[in-house]
Tab-separated table of C-alpha atoms and ligand atoms in Angstrom:
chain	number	residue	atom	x	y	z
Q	297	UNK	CA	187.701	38.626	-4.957
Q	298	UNK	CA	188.627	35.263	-4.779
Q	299	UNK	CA	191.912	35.659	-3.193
Q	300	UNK	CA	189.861	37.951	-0.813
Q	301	UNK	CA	187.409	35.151	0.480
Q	302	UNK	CA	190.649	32.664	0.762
Q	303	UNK	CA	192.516	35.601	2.937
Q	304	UNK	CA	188.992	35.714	5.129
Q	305	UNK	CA	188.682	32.121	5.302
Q	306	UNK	CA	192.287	31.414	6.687
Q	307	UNK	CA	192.229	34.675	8.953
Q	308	UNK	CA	188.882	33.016	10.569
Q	309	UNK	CA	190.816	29.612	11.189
Q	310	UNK	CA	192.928	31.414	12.575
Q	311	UNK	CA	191.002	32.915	15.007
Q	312	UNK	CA	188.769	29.896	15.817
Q	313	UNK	CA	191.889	28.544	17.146
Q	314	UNK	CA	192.492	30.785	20.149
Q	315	UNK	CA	188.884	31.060	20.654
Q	316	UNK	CA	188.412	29.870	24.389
Q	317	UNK	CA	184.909	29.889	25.324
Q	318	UNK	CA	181.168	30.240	23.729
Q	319	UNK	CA	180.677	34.107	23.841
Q	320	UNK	CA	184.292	35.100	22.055
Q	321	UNK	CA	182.983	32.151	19.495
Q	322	UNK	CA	179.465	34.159	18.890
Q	323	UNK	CA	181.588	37.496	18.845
Q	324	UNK	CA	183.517	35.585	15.662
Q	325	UNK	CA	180.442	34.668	13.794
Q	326	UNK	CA	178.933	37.739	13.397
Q	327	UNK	CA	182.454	39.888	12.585
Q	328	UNK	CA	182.187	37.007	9.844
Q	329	UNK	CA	178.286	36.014	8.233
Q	330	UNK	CA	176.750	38.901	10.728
Q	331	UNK	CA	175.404	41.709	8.408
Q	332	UNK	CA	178.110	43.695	8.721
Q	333	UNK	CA	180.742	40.616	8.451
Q	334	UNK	CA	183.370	40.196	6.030
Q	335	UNK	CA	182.207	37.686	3.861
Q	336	UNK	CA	178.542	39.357	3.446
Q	337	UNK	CA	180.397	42.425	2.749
Q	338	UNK	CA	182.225	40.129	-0.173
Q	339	UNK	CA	178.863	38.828	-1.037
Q	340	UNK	CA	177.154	42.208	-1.679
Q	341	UNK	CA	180.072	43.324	-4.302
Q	342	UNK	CA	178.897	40.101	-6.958
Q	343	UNK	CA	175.777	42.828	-7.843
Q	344	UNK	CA	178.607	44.287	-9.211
Q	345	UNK	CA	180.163	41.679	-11.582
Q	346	UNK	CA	178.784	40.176	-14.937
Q	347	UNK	CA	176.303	37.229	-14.727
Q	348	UNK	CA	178.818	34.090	-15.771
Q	349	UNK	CA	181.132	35.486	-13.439
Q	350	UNK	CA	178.463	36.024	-10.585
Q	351	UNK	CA	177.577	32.472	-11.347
Q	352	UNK	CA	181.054	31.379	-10.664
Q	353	UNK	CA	181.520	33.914	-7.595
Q	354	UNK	CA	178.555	33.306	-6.583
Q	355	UNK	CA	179.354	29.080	-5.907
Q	356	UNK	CA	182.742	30.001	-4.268
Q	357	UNK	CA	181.323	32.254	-1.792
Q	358	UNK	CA	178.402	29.417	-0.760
Q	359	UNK	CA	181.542	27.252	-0.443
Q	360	UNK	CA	183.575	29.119	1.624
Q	361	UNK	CA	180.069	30.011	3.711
Q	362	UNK	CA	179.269	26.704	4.475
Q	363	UNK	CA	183.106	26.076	5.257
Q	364	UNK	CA	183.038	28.762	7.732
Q	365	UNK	CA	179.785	27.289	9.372
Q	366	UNK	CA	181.100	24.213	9.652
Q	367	UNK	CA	184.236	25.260	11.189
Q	368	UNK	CA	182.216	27.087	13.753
Q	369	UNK	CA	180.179	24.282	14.564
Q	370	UNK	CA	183.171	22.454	14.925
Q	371	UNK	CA	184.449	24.552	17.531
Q	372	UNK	CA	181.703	25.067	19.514
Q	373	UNK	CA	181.059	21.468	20.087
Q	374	UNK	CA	184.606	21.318	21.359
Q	375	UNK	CA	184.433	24.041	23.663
Q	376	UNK	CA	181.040	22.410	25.127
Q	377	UNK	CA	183.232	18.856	25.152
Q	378	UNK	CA	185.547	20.791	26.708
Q	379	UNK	CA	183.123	22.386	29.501
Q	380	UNK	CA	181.682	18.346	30.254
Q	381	UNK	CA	185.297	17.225	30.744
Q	382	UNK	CA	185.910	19.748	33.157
Q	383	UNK	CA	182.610	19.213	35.293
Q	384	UNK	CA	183.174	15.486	34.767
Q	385	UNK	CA	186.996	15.965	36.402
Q	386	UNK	CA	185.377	18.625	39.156
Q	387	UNK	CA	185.994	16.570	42.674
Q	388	UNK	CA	182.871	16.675	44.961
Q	389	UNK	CA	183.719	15.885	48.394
Q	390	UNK	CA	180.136	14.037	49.180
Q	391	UNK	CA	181.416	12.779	53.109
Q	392	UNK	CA	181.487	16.717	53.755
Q	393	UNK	CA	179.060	17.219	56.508
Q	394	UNK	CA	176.258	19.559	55.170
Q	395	UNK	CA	175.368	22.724	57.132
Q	396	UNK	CA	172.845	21.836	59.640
Q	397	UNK	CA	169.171	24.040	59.019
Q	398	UNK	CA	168.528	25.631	62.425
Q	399	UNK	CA	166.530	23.218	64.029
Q	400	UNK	CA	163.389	24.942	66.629
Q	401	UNK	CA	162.964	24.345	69.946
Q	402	UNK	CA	160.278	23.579	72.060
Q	403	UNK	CA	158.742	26.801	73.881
Q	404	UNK	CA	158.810	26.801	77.428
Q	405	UNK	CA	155.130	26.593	78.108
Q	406	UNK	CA	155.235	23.247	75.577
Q	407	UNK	CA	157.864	21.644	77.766
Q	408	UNK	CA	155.662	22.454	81.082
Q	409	UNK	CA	152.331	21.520	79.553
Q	410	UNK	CA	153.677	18.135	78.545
Q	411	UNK	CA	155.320	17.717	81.589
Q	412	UNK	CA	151.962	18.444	83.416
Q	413	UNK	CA	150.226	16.092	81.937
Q	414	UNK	CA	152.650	13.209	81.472
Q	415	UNK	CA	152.554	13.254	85.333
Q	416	UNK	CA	148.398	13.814	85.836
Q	417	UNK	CA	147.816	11.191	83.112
Q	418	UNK	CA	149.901	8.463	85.597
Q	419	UNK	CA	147.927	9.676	88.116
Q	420	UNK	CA	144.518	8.451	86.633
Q	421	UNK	CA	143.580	11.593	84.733
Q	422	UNK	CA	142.256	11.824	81.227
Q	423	UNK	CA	143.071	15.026	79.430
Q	424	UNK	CA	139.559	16.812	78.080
Q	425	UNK	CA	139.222	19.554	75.452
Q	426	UNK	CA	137.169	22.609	75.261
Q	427	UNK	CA	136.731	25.362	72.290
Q	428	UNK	CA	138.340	28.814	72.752
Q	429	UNK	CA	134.977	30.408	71.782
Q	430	UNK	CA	132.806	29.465	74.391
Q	431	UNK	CA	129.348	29.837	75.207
Q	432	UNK	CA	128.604	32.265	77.761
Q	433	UNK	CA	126.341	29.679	79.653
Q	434	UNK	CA	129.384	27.101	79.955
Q	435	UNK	CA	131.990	29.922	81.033
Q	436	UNK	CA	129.311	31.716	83.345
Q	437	UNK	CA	125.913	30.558	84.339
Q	438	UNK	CA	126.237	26.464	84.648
Q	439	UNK	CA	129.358	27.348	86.912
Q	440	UNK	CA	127.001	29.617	88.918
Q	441	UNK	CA	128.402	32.739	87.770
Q	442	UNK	CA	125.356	35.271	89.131
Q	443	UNK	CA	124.161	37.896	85.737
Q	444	UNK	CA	125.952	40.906	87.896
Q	445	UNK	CA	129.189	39.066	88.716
Q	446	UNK	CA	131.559	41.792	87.759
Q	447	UNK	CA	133.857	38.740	85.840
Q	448	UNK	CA	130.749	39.054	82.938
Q	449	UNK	CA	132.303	42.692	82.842
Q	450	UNK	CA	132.916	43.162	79.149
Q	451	UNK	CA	136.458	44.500	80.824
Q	452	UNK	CA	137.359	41.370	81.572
Q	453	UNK	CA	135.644	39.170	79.044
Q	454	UNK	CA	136.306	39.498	75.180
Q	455	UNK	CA	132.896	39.450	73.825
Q	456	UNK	CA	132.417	37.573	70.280
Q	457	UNK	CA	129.985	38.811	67.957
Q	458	UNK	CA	127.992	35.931	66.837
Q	459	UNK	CA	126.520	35.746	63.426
Q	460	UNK	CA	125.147	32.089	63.257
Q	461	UNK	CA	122.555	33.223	66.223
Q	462	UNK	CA	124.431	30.605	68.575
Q	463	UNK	CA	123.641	32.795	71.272
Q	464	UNK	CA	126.190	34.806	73.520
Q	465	UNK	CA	129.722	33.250	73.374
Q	466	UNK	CA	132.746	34.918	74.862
Q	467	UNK	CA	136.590	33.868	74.060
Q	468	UNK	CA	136.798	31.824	77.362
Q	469	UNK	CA	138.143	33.674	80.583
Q	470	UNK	CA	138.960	30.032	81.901
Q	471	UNK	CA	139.580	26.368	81.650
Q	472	UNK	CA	136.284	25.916	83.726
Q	473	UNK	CA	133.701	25.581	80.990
Q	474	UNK	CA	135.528	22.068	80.040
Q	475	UNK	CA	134.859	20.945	83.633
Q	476	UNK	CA	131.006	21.497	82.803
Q	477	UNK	CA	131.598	19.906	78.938
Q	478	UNK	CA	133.072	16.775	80.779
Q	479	UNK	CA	130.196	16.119	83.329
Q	480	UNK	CA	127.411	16.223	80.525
Q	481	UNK	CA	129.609	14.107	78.274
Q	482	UNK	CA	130.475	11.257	81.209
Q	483	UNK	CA	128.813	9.625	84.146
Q	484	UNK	CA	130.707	9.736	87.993
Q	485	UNK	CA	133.642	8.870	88.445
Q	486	UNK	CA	134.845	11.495	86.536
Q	487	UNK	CA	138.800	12.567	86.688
Q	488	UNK	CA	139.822	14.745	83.776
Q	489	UNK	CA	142.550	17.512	83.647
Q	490	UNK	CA	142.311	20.240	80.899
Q	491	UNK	CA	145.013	22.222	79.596
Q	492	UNK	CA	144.192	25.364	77.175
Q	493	UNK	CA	144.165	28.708	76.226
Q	494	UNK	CA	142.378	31.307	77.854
Q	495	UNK	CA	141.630	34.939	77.118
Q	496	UNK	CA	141.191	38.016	79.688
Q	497	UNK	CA	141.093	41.897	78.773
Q	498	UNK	CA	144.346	42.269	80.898
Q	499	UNK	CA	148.125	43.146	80.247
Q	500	UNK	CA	151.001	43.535	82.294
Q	501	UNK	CA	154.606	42.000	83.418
Q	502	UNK	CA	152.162	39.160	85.255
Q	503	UNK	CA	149.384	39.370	83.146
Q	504	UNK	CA	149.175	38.495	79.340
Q	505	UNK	CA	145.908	39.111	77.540
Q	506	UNK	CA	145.940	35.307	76.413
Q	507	UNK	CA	147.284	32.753	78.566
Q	508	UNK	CA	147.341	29.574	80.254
Q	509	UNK	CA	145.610	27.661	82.539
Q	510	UNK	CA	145.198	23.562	83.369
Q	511	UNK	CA	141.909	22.531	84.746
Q	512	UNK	CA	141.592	19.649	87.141
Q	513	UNK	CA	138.380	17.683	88.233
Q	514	UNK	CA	137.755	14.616	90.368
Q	515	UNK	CA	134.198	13.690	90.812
Q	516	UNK	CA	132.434	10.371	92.857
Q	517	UNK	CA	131.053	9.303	95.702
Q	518	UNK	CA	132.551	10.368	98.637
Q	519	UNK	CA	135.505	12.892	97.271
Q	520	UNK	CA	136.618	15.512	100.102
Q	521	UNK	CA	138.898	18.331	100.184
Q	522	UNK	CA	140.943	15.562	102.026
Q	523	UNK	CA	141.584	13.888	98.591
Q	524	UNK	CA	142.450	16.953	96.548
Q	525	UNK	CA	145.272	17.657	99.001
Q	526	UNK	CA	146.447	14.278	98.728
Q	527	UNK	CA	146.262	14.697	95.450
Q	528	UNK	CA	148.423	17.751	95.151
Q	529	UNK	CA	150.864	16.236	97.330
Q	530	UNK	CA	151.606	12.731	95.070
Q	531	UNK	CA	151.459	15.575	91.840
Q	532	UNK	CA	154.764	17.651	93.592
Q	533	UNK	CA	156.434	14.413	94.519
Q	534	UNK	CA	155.805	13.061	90.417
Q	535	UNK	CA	156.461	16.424	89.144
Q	536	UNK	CA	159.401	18.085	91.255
Q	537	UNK	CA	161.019	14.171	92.755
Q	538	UNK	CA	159.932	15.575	96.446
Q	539	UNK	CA	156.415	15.592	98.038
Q	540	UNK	CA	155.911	19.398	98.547
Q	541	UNK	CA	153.608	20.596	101.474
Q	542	UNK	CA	150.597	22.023	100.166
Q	543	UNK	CA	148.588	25.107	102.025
Q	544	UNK	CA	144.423	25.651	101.252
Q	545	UNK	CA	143.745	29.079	102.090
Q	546	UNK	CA	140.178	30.225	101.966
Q	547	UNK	CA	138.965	32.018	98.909
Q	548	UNK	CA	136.094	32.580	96.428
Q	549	UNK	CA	134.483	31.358	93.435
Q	550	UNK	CA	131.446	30.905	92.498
Q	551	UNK	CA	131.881	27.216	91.570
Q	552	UNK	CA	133.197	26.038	94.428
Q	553	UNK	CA	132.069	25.752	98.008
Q	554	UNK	CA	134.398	25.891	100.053
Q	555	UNK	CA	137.152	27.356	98.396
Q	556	UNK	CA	140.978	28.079	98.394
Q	557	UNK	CA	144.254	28.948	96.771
Q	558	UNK	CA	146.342	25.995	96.478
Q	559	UNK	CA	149.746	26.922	97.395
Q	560	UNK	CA	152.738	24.582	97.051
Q	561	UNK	CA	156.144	24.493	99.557
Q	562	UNK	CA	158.329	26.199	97.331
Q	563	UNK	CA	160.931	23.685	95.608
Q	564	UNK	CA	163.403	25.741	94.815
Q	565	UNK	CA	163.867	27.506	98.296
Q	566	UNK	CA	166.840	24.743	99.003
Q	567	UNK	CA	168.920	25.180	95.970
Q	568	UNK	CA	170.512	28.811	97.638
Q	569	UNK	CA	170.961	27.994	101.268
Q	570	UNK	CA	171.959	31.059	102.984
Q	571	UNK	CA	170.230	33.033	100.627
Q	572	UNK	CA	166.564	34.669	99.660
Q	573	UNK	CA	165.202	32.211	97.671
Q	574	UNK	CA	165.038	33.749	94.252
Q	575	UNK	CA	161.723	32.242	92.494
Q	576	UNK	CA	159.832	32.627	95.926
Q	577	UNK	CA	161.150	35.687	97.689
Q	578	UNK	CA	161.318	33.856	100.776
Q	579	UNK	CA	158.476	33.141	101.173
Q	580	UNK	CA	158.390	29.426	101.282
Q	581	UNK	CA	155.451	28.780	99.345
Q	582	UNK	CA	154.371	29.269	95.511
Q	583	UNK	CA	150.461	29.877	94.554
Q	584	UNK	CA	149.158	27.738	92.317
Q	585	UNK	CA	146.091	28.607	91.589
Q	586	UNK	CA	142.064	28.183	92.942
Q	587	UNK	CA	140.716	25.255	93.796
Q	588	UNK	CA	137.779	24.001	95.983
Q	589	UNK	CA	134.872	21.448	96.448
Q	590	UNK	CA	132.567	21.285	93.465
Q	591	UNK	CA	129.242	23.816	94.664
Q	592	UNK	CA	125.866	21.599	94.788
Q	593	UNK	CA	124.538	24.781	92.007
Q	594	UNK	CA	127.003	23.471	89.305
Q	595	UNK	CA	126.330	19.668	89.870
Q	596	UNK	CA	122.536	20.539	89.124
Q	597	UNK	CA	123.590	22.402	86.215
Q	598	UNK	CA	125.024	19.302	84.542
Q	599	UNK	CA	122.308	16.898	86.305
Q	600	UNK	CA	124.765	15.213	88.527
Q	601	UNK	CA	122.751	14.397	92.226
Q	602	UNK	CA	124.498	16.259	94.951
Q	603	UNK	CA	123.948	13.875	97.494
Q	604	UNK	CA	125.263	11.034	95.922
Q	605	UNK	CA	128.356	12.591	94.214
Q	606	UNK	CA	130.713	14.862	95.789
Q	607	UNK	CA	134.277	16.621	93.852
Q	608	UNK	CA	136.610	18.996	93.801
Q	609	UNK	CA	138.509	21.203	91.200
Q	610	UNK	CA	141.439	22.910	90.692
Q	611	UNK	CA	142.723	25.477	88.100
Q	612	UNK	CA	146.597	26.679	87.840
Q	613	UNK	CA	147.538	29.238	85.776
Q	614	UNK	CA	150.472	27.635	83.802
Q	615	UNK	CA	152.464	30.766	82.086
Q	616	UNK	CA	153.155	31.440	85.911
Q	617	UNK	CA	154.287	28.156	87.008
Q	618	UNK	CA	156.830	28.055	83.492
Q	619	UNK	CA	157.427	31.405	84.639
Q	620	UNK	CA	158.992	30.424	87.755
Q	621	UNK	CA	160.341	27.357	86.637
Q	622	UNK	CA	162.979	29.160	84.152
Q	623	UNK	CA	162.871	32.401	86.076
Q	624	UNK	CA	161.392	34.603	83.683
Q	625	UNK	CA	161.364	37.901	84.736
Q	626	UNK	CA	158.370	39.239	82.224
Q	627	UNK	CA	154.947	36.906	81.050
Q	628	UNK	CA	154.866	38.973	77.693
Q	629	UNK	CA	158.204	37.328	76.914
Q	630	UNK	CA	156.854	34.639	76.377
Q	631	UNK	CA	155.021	35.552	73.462
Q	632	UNK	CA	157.127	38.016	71.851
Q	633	UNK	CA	158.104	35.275	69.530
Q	634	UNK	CA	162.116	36.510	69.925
Q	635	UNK	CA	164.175	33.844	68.830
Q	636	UNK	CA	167.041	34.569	71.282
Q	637	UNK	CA	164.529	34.013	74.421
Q	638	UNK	CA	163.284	30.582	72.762
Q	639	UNK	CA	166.410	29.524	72.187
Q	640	UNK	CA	167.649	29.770	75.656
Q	641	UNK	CA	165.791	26.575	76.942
Q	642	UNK	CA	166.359	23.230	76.632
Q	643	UNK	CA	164.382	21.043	73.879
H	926	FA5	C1	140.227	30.865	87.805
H	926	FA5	O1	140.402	31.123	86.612
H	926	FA5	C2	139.415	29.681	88.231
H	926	FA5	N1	138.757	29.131	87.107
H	926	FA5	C3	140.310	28.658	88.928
H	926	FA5	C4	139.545	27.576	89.649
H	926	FA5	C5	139.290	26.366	89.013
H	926	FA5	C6	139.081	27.769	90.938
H	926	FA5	C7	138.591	25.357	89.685
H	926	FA5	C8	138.404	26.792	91.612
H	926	FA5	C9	138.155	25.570	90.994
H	926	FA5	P1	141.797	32.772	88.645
H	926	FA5	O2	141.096	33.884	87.957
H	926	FA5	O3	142.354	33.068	90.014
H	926	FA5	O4	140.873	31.499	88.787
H	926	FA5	O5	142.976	32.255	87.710
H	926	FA5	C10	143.721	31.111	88.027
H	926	FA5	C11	145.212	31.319	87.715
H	926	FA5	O6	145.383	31.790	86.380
H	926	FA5	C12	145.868	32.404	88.562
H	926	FA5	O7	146.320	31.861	89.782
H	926	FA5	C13	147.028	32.823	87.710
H	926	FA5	O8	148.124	31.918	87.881
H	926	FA5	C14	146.517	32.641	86.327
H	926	FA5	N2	146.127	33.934	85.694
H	926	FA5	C15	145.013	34.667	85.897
H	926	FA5	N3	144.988	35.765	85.100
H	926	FA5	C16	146.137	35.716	84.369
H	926	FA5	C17	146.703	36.531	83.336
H	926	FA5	N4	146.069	37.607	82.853
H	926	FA5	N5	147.903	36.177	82.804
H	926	FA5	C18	148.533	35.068	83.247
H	926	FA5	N6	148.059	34.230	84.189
H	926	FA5	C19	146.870	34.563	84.754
């Protein structure tokens, strides 16, 4: 038995020698102390021999055992030395440029909002804020909306159920309300533009159930329709570099007396001489949106005197304007969220 366990002992130095990495050395272990290993098969046969020579056995195994555990350990804290070396010697090439993350880009209708009012805030304007859920009085009645005006129409309005009792609110059809939040909050002279979101029950190429309109209002003594044309005209020339002509022609709404669509020379009409102009057909000009003089009904609303204060008001529909801008064919585009579309403009 003895020369047995020496055979085992020099076969497994052996071995441990051309053992190359962790899992051959864990393979070698157990063909060795493993239950069914070599040596534990060696030390099940001492139940076999007398007691002085079990006693004697018995000492040479433990021996060899702790030999063989010993040379294991040995080699497995090579190996790992072995393993550090070779990460130490790995050479990392740390002035490689890393991959660049895909960086977003600004959506069109950010780039046009800022632009809109960078350009009204050098003008004077202060930019005011109104909620999306709006009360039905602010987006209606204090802007002289009659009960019957077919705009109340739950077809055009999205109604919002209101569980705090706060009375009727409505996701608002238009910037408008903030032009009645403004006046209560501020005394004359009043010159505020507001840019939001606004809601409508409608969807098509042109029309997107939630879009975009900026809200203008100039109120003091002695405003006339005179001024918001003016106006308009020193907005093109900050906006486009040219003054644009600008057209009033006669409309309706309830907040307004008189009123008009403001309609602006088209800008892009010289770019393709020869040619239809592409953004306005040919026609020359470009709606903007309504606009008017503030009506005497609203001013009481808010308890601003009519006869001392006079204003007017506009309200553009910007998804249209970025629309034409960038010459996109289809509103819904817009917010289809497709990466490919957003990634076509310029940051
Ligand atoms: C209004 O909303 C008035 N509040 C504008 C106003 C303000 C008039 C102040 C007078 C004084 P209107 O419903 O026409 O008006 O909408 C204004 C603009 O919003 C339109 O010219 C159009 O550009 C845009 N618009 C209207 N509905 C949609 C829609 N569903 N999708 C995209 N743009 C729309």
């Amino acid at each position: 038995m003895l020369v047995r366990l020496q055979a085992e002992q020099e076969r497994l130095l052996a071995a441990l020698a051309e053992v190359a990495d962790e899992d051959a050395l864990y393979q070698l272990q157990v063909a060795y102390l493993g239950k069914k290993g070599s040596i534990t098969a060696l030390s099940k046969e001492l139940g076999r021999v007398s007691p002085d020579e079990r006693k004697r056995l018995g000492a040479e195994l433990n021996r060899a055992k702790a030999a063989i555990t010993e040379a294991l350990e040995g080699r497995r804290e090579a190996l790992l030395a072995e393993a550090r070396a070779r990460d130490l010697a790995r050479v990392e090439d740390l002035t490689m440029p890393p991959r660049r993350p895909p960086f977003g880009t600004l959506h069109p209708l950010t780039i046009a909002r800022r632009a809109l009012i960078q350009t009204f805030r050098r003008m004077g304007f202060d930019v005011a804020e109104g909620p999306h859920v709006e009360h039905a009085n602010y987006n209606f009645d204090a802007l002289n909306f009659q009960p019957d005006h077919p705009a109340r129409d739950m077809q055009d309005t999205f109604g919002v159920r209101d569980r705090r009792g706060a009375g009727d609110l409505v996701l608002r059809t238009h910037t408008s309300p903030v032009q009645i939040r403004a006046m209560l909050q501020r005394t004359p002279p009043v010159r505020i533009i507001a840019p939001g979101t606004v809601f409508r029950c409608d969807d098509d190429a042109t029309h997107s159930p939630m879009f975009h309109q900026i809200e203008g209002l100039y109120v003091d003594r002695g405003v006339t329709m005179a001024d918001l044309k003016a106006t308009m005209i020193q907005f093109t020339a900050a906006f486009f570099g040219r003054a644009l002509d600008i057209r009033l022609r006669p409309s309706y709404f309830p907040f307004v007396e008189p009123g008009a669509e403001l309609d602006m020379q088209c800008p892009f009409c010289g770019r393709a001489r020869g040619q239809t102009c592409s953004v306005c057909k040919g026609a020359g000009w470009i709606e903007l949106g309504g606009s008017g003089m503030v009506h005497p009904a609203v001013f009481e609303a808010v308890g601003v005197d009519p006869e001392v204060y006079t204003g007017w008001a506009f309200g553009f529909g910007i998804d249209r304007m970025a629309m034409l801008m960038y010459q996109i064919p289809d509103l819904r585009q817009m917010f289809d969220g497709d990466i490919r579309f957003l990634q076509s403009f310029p940051g």
